[in-house]
């Protein structure tokens, strides 16, 4: 109880900091002007609008009360292919939500994007919440700001924004007397028990993309981060070192090979789609799973027809001797998850569009996007300006809460404000009525995440020499994971890893590592410079 009270006090102090240094509401959105229409394209093939705009409480409020007519678009297949086609044809939407990096740079250099600098003074919320440090770090090499971040954090944040987790099927875990899952040995013993007692259940789900490989690696030591599989190397002693020479990478893959050989991991681990994984979770066919995004578990629980057959998040199992409270499953940049860019097609409305996004990322906008309109799930604000859930929310099932589409339209997420507000709001209501996943975030998920702004540097352009090497290296990396897991013995698996490292080296891998080392060091220099100046 003492720890809980300290946590609540800490959150309250954050709340005072966030609400006390400027006008509480920022700039109000003008609603006495004509309607504003724009096209917003989200460049991810896994997302689609939850329903037609205006057909749920959140978007209906924004459409009718705030006069926003937004036409949403997503790729039907490859996001990269669709975006390249739009760039080549010039048929661009007004706003594109996409990853930072080479494609944004390509669009800037092609003159397709508008800089935001002329309008910064009309965006008080961006300046207040994103902060000068992040704004400076987001600038292009020409010194101009072209991107509006999504799910960014206050520059001083050291934890939060994590979404990766381990989870268990509560029904099975309870029936087996909730044994310890503290170490990888404990996990294997539990999976063997599940296999024996529940022959029709998949002991461990690796999730689409074999996500288990990254999460097992991250439990091999303290201080690791999930960028290793993105940059195909691990930073050690001031430089990036070869991925398959890292004993922690090797040990994690060898461990997964052992589980796979004992039929403890789903056999379609490398071929299944996210929809197929979700079907298994919804029907309670999995005992243990790893996920990069806990929203999968929320969705599975919401769709489950058997309410005691749900998934709960647990502290991650780790290598014996490692403190699980100090491992990192999620690494984030305070710059945010991704960015919004504004094409020249929006030039005739850019000022109003930016004022709208600035309002959406401020307190009033985040309340509308994350809590819905006043009178729906909340009636009043607390002393910090955060909504207080009303009786309608407290009595609603999770399925009814999900139908409101709160959070679903939020592509200008203000993480520091949202996370603080939702934890406070959740803790106010009785435990049995709390949103269990918000509780999991505060209790486990955010405690296993950390900031790594030094890794948020631009990767090589795909068509550059280093970018081509990276494509080859990634193919080798992905193929090697499959071959290791299917290896008939540990000896064969080790041989495959050694051969894969040699193949990487023969295809320019050392040049690729040198590029990443240099980019990483330059990023650290920039971080130090910007921090000292702000």
XYZ file of C-alpha atoms in Angstrom:
534
model
C 0.000 0.000 0.000
C 2.884 2.334 0.755
C 4.284 1.775 -2.760
C 0.853 2.403 -4.290
C 0.465 5.651 -2.376
C 3.909 6.796 -3.460
C 3.016 6.033 -7.079
C -0.185 8.054 -6.869
C 1.696 10.949 -5.235
C 4.302 10.771 -8.011
C 1.630 10.848 -10.718
C -0.020 13.805 -9.005
C 3.291 15.669 -9.022
C 3.603 15.003 -12.751
C 0.072 16.311 -13.163
C 0.949 19.528 -11.335
C 4.004 19.939 -13.581
C 2.051 19.384 -16.783
C -0.855 21.648 -15.906
C 0.885 24.349 -13.958
C 3.387 25.790 -16.428
C 0.995 27.321 -18.955
C -2.616 28.090 -19.716
C -4.558 24.929 -18.829
C -6.504 24.679 -22.067
C -4.049 26.129 -24.567
C -5.694 27.736 -27.591
C -9.398 27.047 -28.167
C -10.405 25.606 -31.529
C -12.380 28.105 -33.593
C -15.846 26.764 -34.353
C -17.446 29.944 -35.632
C -15.839 29.540 -39.066
C -16.774 27.355 -42.009
C -16.274 23.600 -41.881
C -12.752 22.232 -42.357
C -12.278 19.228 -44.649
C -9.007 17.404 -45.219
C -7.695 13.958 -46.174
C -5.616 12.065 -43.615
C -3.681 9.001 -44.780
C -2.245 6.577 -42.179
C 0.542 4.609 -43.851
C 0.126 1.314 -41.983
C -1.559 -1.735 -43.472
C -2.563 -3.074 -40.034
C -4.764 -0.053 -39.203
C -8.111 0.868 -40.629
C -10.713 3.370 -39.406
C -12.787 1.700 -36.652
C -15.935 2.844 -38.464
C -17.141 5.637 -40.734
C -16.233 9.121 -39.524
C -19.073 10.556 -37.452
C -20.595 7.170 -36.548
C -19.223 6.896 -33.006
C -19.351 9.277 -30.010
C -15.813 10.603 -30.476
C -15.844 11.309 -34.203
C -19.493 12.428 -34.137
C -18.545 15.113 -31.607
C -15.559 16.256 -33.662
C -17.616 16.276 -36.835
C -20.687 18.073 -35.522
C -19.339 20.279 -32.739
C -15.881 21.069 -34.130
C -16.901 21.019 -37.809
C -14.169 18.599 -38.878
C -14.764 16.514 -41.990
C -11.867 14.065 -42.187
C -11.506 11.538 -44.990
C -9.300 8.706 -43.774
C -7.122 6.525 -45.977
C -4.881 3.499 -45.460
C -2.932 1.179 -47.771
C -4.757 -1.971 -48.791
C -1.431 -3.785 -49.107
C 2.177 -2.686 -48.673
C 2.372 0.758 -47.107
C 5.736 1.443 -48.757
C 4.459 0.495 -52.220
C 1.280 2.559 -51.886
C 3.173 5.607 -50.647
C 5.749 5.358 -53.437
C 2.914 5.184 -55.965
C 1.261 8.270 -54.484
C 4.575 10.153 -54.515
C 5.244 9.193 -58.142
C 1.747 10.195 -59.274
C 1.548 13.358 -57.181
C -1.829 12.199 -55.880
C -1.163 12.970 -52.229
C -3.511 13.492 -49.267
C -3.248 16.531 -47.007
C -1.714 14.691 -44.039
C 0.342 11.487 -43.942
C 1.091 9.588 -40.730
C 4.284 7.602 -41.221
C 7.576 6.528 -39.684
C 10.377 9.034 -39.308
C 13.350 8.415 -41.541
C 14.427 8.017 -45.142
C 11.009 8.367 -46.808
C 10.256 11.602 -44.962
C 13.672 12.891 -46.011
C 12.984 11.867 -49.605
C 9.687 13.768 -49.614
C 11.297 16.880 -48.087
C 14.073 16.897 -50.677
C 11.503 16.432 -53.451
C 9.706 19.566 -52.242
C 6.493 17.697 -51.397
C 6.158 18.753 -47.746
C 5.402 22.056 -46.057
C 7.592 23.383 -43.212
C 5.765 24.191 -39.986
C 8.002 27.003 -38.764
C 5.834 29.893 -40.076
C 2.956 28.589 -37.938
C 4.720 27.603 -34.702
C 3.446 30.643 -32.825
C -0.098 29.495 -33.644
C 0.610 26.077 -32.080
C 0.991 26.706 -28.333
C 0.242 23.086 -27.411
C 2.949 21.737 -29.696
C 5.467 24.115 -28.136
C 4.269 23.367 -24.607
C 4.014 19.581 -24.694
C 6.483 18.515 -27.377
C 8.971 21.010 -25.973
C 11.927 22.874 -27.447
C 14.336 19.948 -27.128
C 12.137 17.580 -29.110
C 11.292 20.247 -31.677
C 14.988 20.876 -32.302
C 15.677 17.131 -32.591
C 12.861 16.773 -35.111
C 14.258 19.427 -37.445
C 15.541 18.381 -40.863
C 19.158 19.017 -41.843
C 18.029 22.243 -43.548
C 17.057 23.552 -40.109
C 13.305 23.463 -40.750
C 10.576 21.539 -38.924
C 8.390 19.385 -41.192
C 6.941 16.851 -38.765
C 4.246 16.882 -36.078
C 4.961 13.934 -33.740
C 2.494 11.310 -32.551
C 2.611 9.690 -29.085
C 5.566 11.834 -28.086
C 6.630 12.422 -24.487
C 7.821 15.347 -22.458
C 11.619 15.578 -23.061
C 12.301 14.816 -19.386
C 10.430 11.493 -19.485
C 12.452 8.405 -18.509
C 9.668 5.810 -18.610
C 6.326 5.324 -20.291
C 4.976 4.659 -23.766
C 5.786 0.950 -23.537
C 3.455 -1.644 -25.034
C 5.366 -4.951 -25.109
C 4.496 -7.664 -22.601
C 4.246 -11.309 -21.624
C 0.775 -12.622 -20.842
C -0.878 -15.817 -19.618
C -4.315 -17.339 -19.999
C -5.804 -16.627 -16.549
C -8.073 -19.672 -16.487
C -5.269 -22.128 -17.211
C -2.790 -20.312 -14.961
C -5.225 -20.374 -12.043
C -6.096 -24.027 -12.550
C -2.392 -24.894 -12.460
C -2.012 -23.005 -9.134
C -0.142 -20.011 -10.617
C 3.425 -21.396 -10.533
C 6.420 -19.057 -10.738
C 7.355 -17.776 -14.184
C 10.343 -15.782 -12.978
C 13.015 -17.485 -15.113
C 13.247 -19.157 -18.481
C 13.597 -22.486 -16.646
C 10.319 -21.752 -14.843
C 8.670 -20.874 -18.141
C 9.769 -24.103 -19.814
C 8.537 -26.145 -16.847
C 5.165 -24.409 -17.016
C 4.855 -24.940 -20.764
C 5.602 -28.639 -20.314
C 2.907 -28.817 -17.638
C 0.414 -27.129 -19.954
C 1.284 -29.582 -22.734
C 0.675 -32.492 -20.389
C -2.538 -31.248 -18.785
C -4.096 -29.429 -21.783
C -3.217 -31.334 -24.992
C -5.501 -29.139 -27.130
C -3.901 -25.888 -25.940
C -0.887 -24.178 -27.559
C 1.602 -23.836 -24.677
C 3.314 -20.713 -26.091
C 2.275 -18.374 -28.881
C 5.251 -16.627 -30.523
C 2.891 -14.127 -32.213
C 3.050 -12.904 -35.812
C 6.547 -12.011 -36.958
C 7.956 -14.365 -34.295
C 7.883 -11.570 -31.731
C 9.013 -13.982 -29.044
C 12.573 -13.821 -30.400
C 12.933 -10.168 -29.415
C 11.243 -10.481 -26.031
C 13.283 -13.522 -24.991
C 16.474 -11.701 -26.045
C 15.514 -8.681 -23.936
C 15.298 -10.877 -20.838
C 18.853 -12.134 -21.309
C 20.408 -9.115 -19.590
C 19.778 -5.716 -18.028
C 19.978 -2.669 -20.293
C 19.194 -4.322 -23.626
C 16.728 -2.672 -25.986
C 14.547 -3.708 -28.871
C 16.442 -1.627 -31.423
C 18.831 -4.560 -31.906
C 16.488 -6.236 -34.393
C 15.894 -2.927 -36.200
C 19.570 -2.041 -36.680
C 20.825 -5.667 -36.730
C 23.554 -4.947 -34.225
C 24.118 -4.186 -30.567
C 25.933 -1.105 -29.191
C 28.904 -2.132 -27.064
C 31.830 0.050 -25.951
C 30.997 2.890 -28.310
C 30.267 0.930 -31.487
C 27.781 -1.473 -33.007
C 28.894 -5.083 -32.849
C 27.819 -8.057 -35.036
C 24.382 -9.377 -34.147
C 25.148 -13.105 -34.366
C 28.303 -12.762 -32.281
C 26.273 -11.390 -29.374
C 25.981 -14.296 -26.894
C 22.607 -12.995 -25.716
C 21.168 -13.138 -29.227
C 22.580 -16.629 -29.679
C 21.323 -17.879 -26.307
C 17.816 -16.516 -26.862
C 17.500 -18.211 -30.260
C 18.910 -21.472 -28.916
C 16.385 -21.382 -26.070
C 13.520 -20.867 -28.504
C 14.852 -23.721 -30.668
C 14.665 -25.984 -27.617
C 11.067 -24.972 -26.866
C 10.115 -25.460 -30.502
C 11.719 -28.911 -30.614
C 9.629 -29.945 -27.602
C 6.422 -28.786 -29.339
C 5.930 -25.978 -26.835
C 5.664 -23.216 -29.468
C 3.054 -23.045 -32.207
C 4.252 -24.759 -35.374
C 3.094 -21.969 -37.681
C 5.181 -19.419 -35.782
C 6.811 -17.974 -38.928
C 3.879 -18.079 -41.339
C 0.802 -17.048 -39.368
C -0.910 -13.688 -39.767
C -2.027 -11.367 -36.994
C -5.642 -12.333 -37.664
C -4.777 -15.996 -37.132
C -3.034 -15.167 -33.864
C -6.046 -13.148 -32.749
C -8.401 -16.038 -33.518
C -6.376 -18.305 -31.232
C -6.284 -15.721 -28.446
C -10.009 -14.939 -28.685
C -10.855 -18.619 -28.378
C -8.550 -19.181 -25.416
C -6.321 -21.653 -27.261
C -3.046 -20.194 -25.960
C -1.516 -20.571 -22.479
C 1.362 -18.048 -22.760
C 2.006 -15.344 -25.332
C 4.363 -12.482 -26.102
C 3.067 -9.297 -27.723
C 4.620 -6.078 -28.914
C 1.298 -4.315 -28.503
C -0.927 -5.086 -25.517
C -3.930 -3.766 -27.424
C -4.021 -7.241 -29.012
C -4.745 -8.690 -25.588
C -7.375 -6.051 -24.857
C -9.103 -6.870 -28.142
C -8.903 -10.622 -27.513
C -10.403 -10.242 -24.051
C -13.138 -7.980 -25.365
C -14.115 -10.472 -28.091
C -13.854 -13.575 -25.904
C -17.172 -15.292 -25.281
C -15.876 -16.942 -22.085
C -15.162 -14.236 -19.530
C -12.949 -16.365 -17.269
C -10.835 -17.388 -20.274
C -8.981 -14.052 -20.493
C -5.350 -12.967 -20.676
C -3.452 -11.215 -17.923
C -0.081 -9.492 -18.167
C 2.709 -10.860 -15.973
C 6.223 -9.790 -15.138
C 8.543 -11.045 -17.895
C 10.445 -14.291 -17.364
C 14.194 -13.699 -17.628
C 17.517 -15.493 -17.653
C 18.381 -16.929 -14.239
C 20.171 -14.351 -12.097
C 18.655 -11.323 -13.888
C 16.340 -8.942 -12.003
C 13.118 -8.822 -14.049
C 12.253 -5.389 -12.651
C 15.333 -3.998 -14.419
C 14.921 -5.494 -17.887
C 13.613 -3.445 -20.786
C 10.895 -4.832 -23.057
C 9.954 -1.524 -24.698
C 12.331 1.197 -25.810
C 10.959 4.544 -26.891
C 12.023 7.942 -28.055
C 10.506 11.063 -26.547
C 10.177 12.183 -30.183
C 7.270 9.813 -30.399
C 6.299 6.677 -32.217
C 5.913 8.279 -35.655
C 5.097 11.618 -37.293
C 2.515 13.496 -39.318
C 3.678 15.385 -42.398
C 1.765 17.933 -44.456
C 1.846 17.851 -48.237
C 1.672 20.821 -50.563
C -1.885 19.768 -51.396
C -2.868 21.227 -48.008
C -1.242 24.618 -48.654
C -4.537 26.492 -48.994
C -5.712 25.232 -45.564
C -2.439 24.536 -43.788
C -2.850 27.160 -41.070
C -6.296 25.888 -40.044
C -5.177 22.257 -40.285
C -2.208 22.909 -38.006
C -4.344 24.876 -35.548
C -6.726 21.896 -35.491
C -3.976 19.353 -34.830
C -2.529 21.637 -32.178
C -5.917 21.727 -30.459
C -6.243 17.942 -30.765
C -2.852 17.364 -29.122
C -3.672 19.755 -26.254
C -5.777 19.007 -23.206
C -9.212 19.670 -24.716
C -8.428 17.647 -27.832
C -6.912 14.740 -25.940
C -9.949 14.664 -23.641
C -12.226 14.466 -26.690
C -10.135 11.761 -28.376
C -9.437 9.653 -25.282
C -12.469 10.199 -23.034
C -15.181 11.225 -25.470
C -17.435 14.292 -25.277
C -18.589 15.713 -21.964
C -21.690 13.953 -20.712
C -20.851 10.600 -22.287
C -18.331 8.892 -19.983
C -17.411 11.948 -17.886
C -19.200 15.024 -16.518
C -16.517 17.027 -14.720
C -12.772 17.595 -14.462
C -10.636 17.211 -11.361
C -8.300 19.806 -9.870
C -5.608 18.879 -12.441
C -7.934 19.225 -15.426
C -8.370 15.475 -15.929
C -11.806 13.904 -16.573
C -13.454 11.924 -13.798
C -15.257 8.814 -15.031
C -18.990 8.971 -14.376
C -21.485 6.271 -13.375
C -22.178 5.392 -17.018
C -18.524 4.470 -17.530
C -18.274 2.593 -14.237
C -21.291 0.430 -15.083
C -20.303 -0.204 -18.712
C -18.690 -3.459 -19.776
C -15.334 -3.284 -21.535
C -17.072 -4.097 -24.813
C -19.386 -1.090 -24.411
C -16.428 1.106 -23.494
C -14.598 -0.037 -26.622
C -17.588 0.855 -28.826
C -17.106 4.532 -27.927
C -13.873 4.445 -29.998
C -11.924 6.416 -27.423
C -8.209 6.494 -28.321
C -8.927 4.967 -31.748
C -8.719 8.248 -33.710
C -5.754 9.686 -31.826
C -2.842 10.205 -34.233
C -1.452 13.224 -32.356
C -1.048 11.385 -29.063
C 0.276 13.408 -26.130
C 1.692 10.511 -24.109
C 2.758 12.359 -20.976
C -0.668 13.953 -20.532
C -2.722 10.913 -21.564
C -0.855 8.357 -19.481
C -0.963 10.492 -16.366
C -4.649 11.294 -16.804
C -5.823 7.757 -17.450
C -3.929 6.227 -14.512
C -5.384 8.835 -12.145
C -8.899 8.394 -13.572
C -8.634 4.604 -13.377
C -7.478 4.545 -9.766
C -10.451 6.647 -8.652
C -13.031 3.962 -9.377
C -13.466 0.640 -7.535
C -10.910 -2.034 -8.446
C -13.495 -4.359 -9.981
C -14.600 -1.571 -12.355
C -11.127 -0.427 -13.374
C -9.755 -0.856 -16.873
C -7.422 -3.768 -16.200
C -5.062 -2.884 -19.049
C -4.496 0.637 -17.744
C -3.671 -1.007 -14.425
C -1.254 -3.399 -16.167
C 0.420 -0.447 -17.870
C 1.008 1.356 -14.583
C 2.013 -1.770 -12.674
C 4.176 -3.625 -15.211
C 4.364 -2.426 -18.820
C 5.695 1.088 -18.252
C 8.072 -0.173 -15.589
C 9.756 -2.343 -18.239
C 10.220 0.501 -20.719
C 12.852 3.228 -21.039
C 13.840 6.152 -23.224
C 16.535 5.747 -25.875
C 16.652 9.006 -27.814
C 20.193 8.191 -28.912
C 18.797 5.452 -31.170
C 16.320 7.752 -32.938
C 18.654 8.598 -35.805
C 17.746 8.353 -39.501
C 18.489 5.007 -41.106
C 20.153 4.727 -44.492
C 17.968 5.420 -47.526
C 16.766 2.093 -49.002
C 18.305 2.861 -52.425
C 21.707 3.907 -51.005
C 24.697 1.525 -50.848
C 24.219 1.054 -47.107
C 20.458 0.717 -47.543
C 20.962 -2.083 -50.072
C 23.347 -3.820 -47.684
C 20.737 -3.501 -44.937
C 18.094 -5.151 -47.126
C 20.407 -8.103 -47.776
C 21.387 -8.277 -44.092
C 17.766 -8.248 -42.970
C 16.916 -11.109 -45.303
C 19.819 -13.100 -43.877
C 18.772 -12.224 -40.315
C 15.150 -13.273 -40.843
C 16.071 -16.482 -42.644
C 18.598 -17.383 -39.948
C 16.006 -17.138 -37.187
C 13.846 -19.653 -39.022
C 16.734 -22.036 -39.690
C 17.943 -21.901 -36.080
C 14.510 -22.619 -34.632
C 14.025 -25.567 -37.015
C 17.558 -26.927 -36.422
C 17.642 -30.560 -35.278
C 20.270 -29.946 -32.603
C 21.929 -27.161 -30.665
C 25.176 -27.928 -32.496
C 23.491 -27.476 -35.874
C 21.890 -24.220 -34.652
C 25.269 -22.816 -33.567
C 26.766 -23.744 -36.924
C 23.925 -21.918 -38.697
C 24.576 -18.790 -36.594
C 28.306 -18.859 -37.408
C 27.620 -19.335 -41.116
C 25.072 -16.533 -41.095
C 27.579 -14.138 -39.536
C 30.112 -15.046 -42.221
C 27.481 -14.468 -44.919
C 26.664 -11.060 -43.436
C 30.336 -10.093 -43.456
C 30.672 -11.197 -47.083
C 27.859 -8.842 -48.078
C 29.194 -5.558 -46.709
C 27.822 -5.907 -43.174
C 30.829 -4.198 -41.580
C 30.146 -1.107 -43.723
C 26.562 -1.179 -42.505
C 27.688 -1.409 -38.852
C 30.147 1.465 -39.370
C 27.318 3.618 -40.785
C 25.148 2.912 -37.744
C 28.001 3.550 -35.322
C 28.743 6.910 -36.951
C 25.037 7.897 -37.085
C 24.579 6.873 -33.450
C 27.581 8.921 -32.275
C 26.405 11.955 -34.251
C 22.976 11.578 -32.664
C 24.515 11.564 -29.188
C 26.470 14.732 -30.028
C 23.283 16.431 -31.234
C 21.390 15.317 -28.128
C 24.076 16.753 -25.876
C 24.162 20.029 -27.843
C 20.386 20.524 -27.900
C 20.015 19.570 -24.248
C 22.716 22.006 -23.141
C 21.099 24.829 -25.144
C 17.610 24.221 -23.774
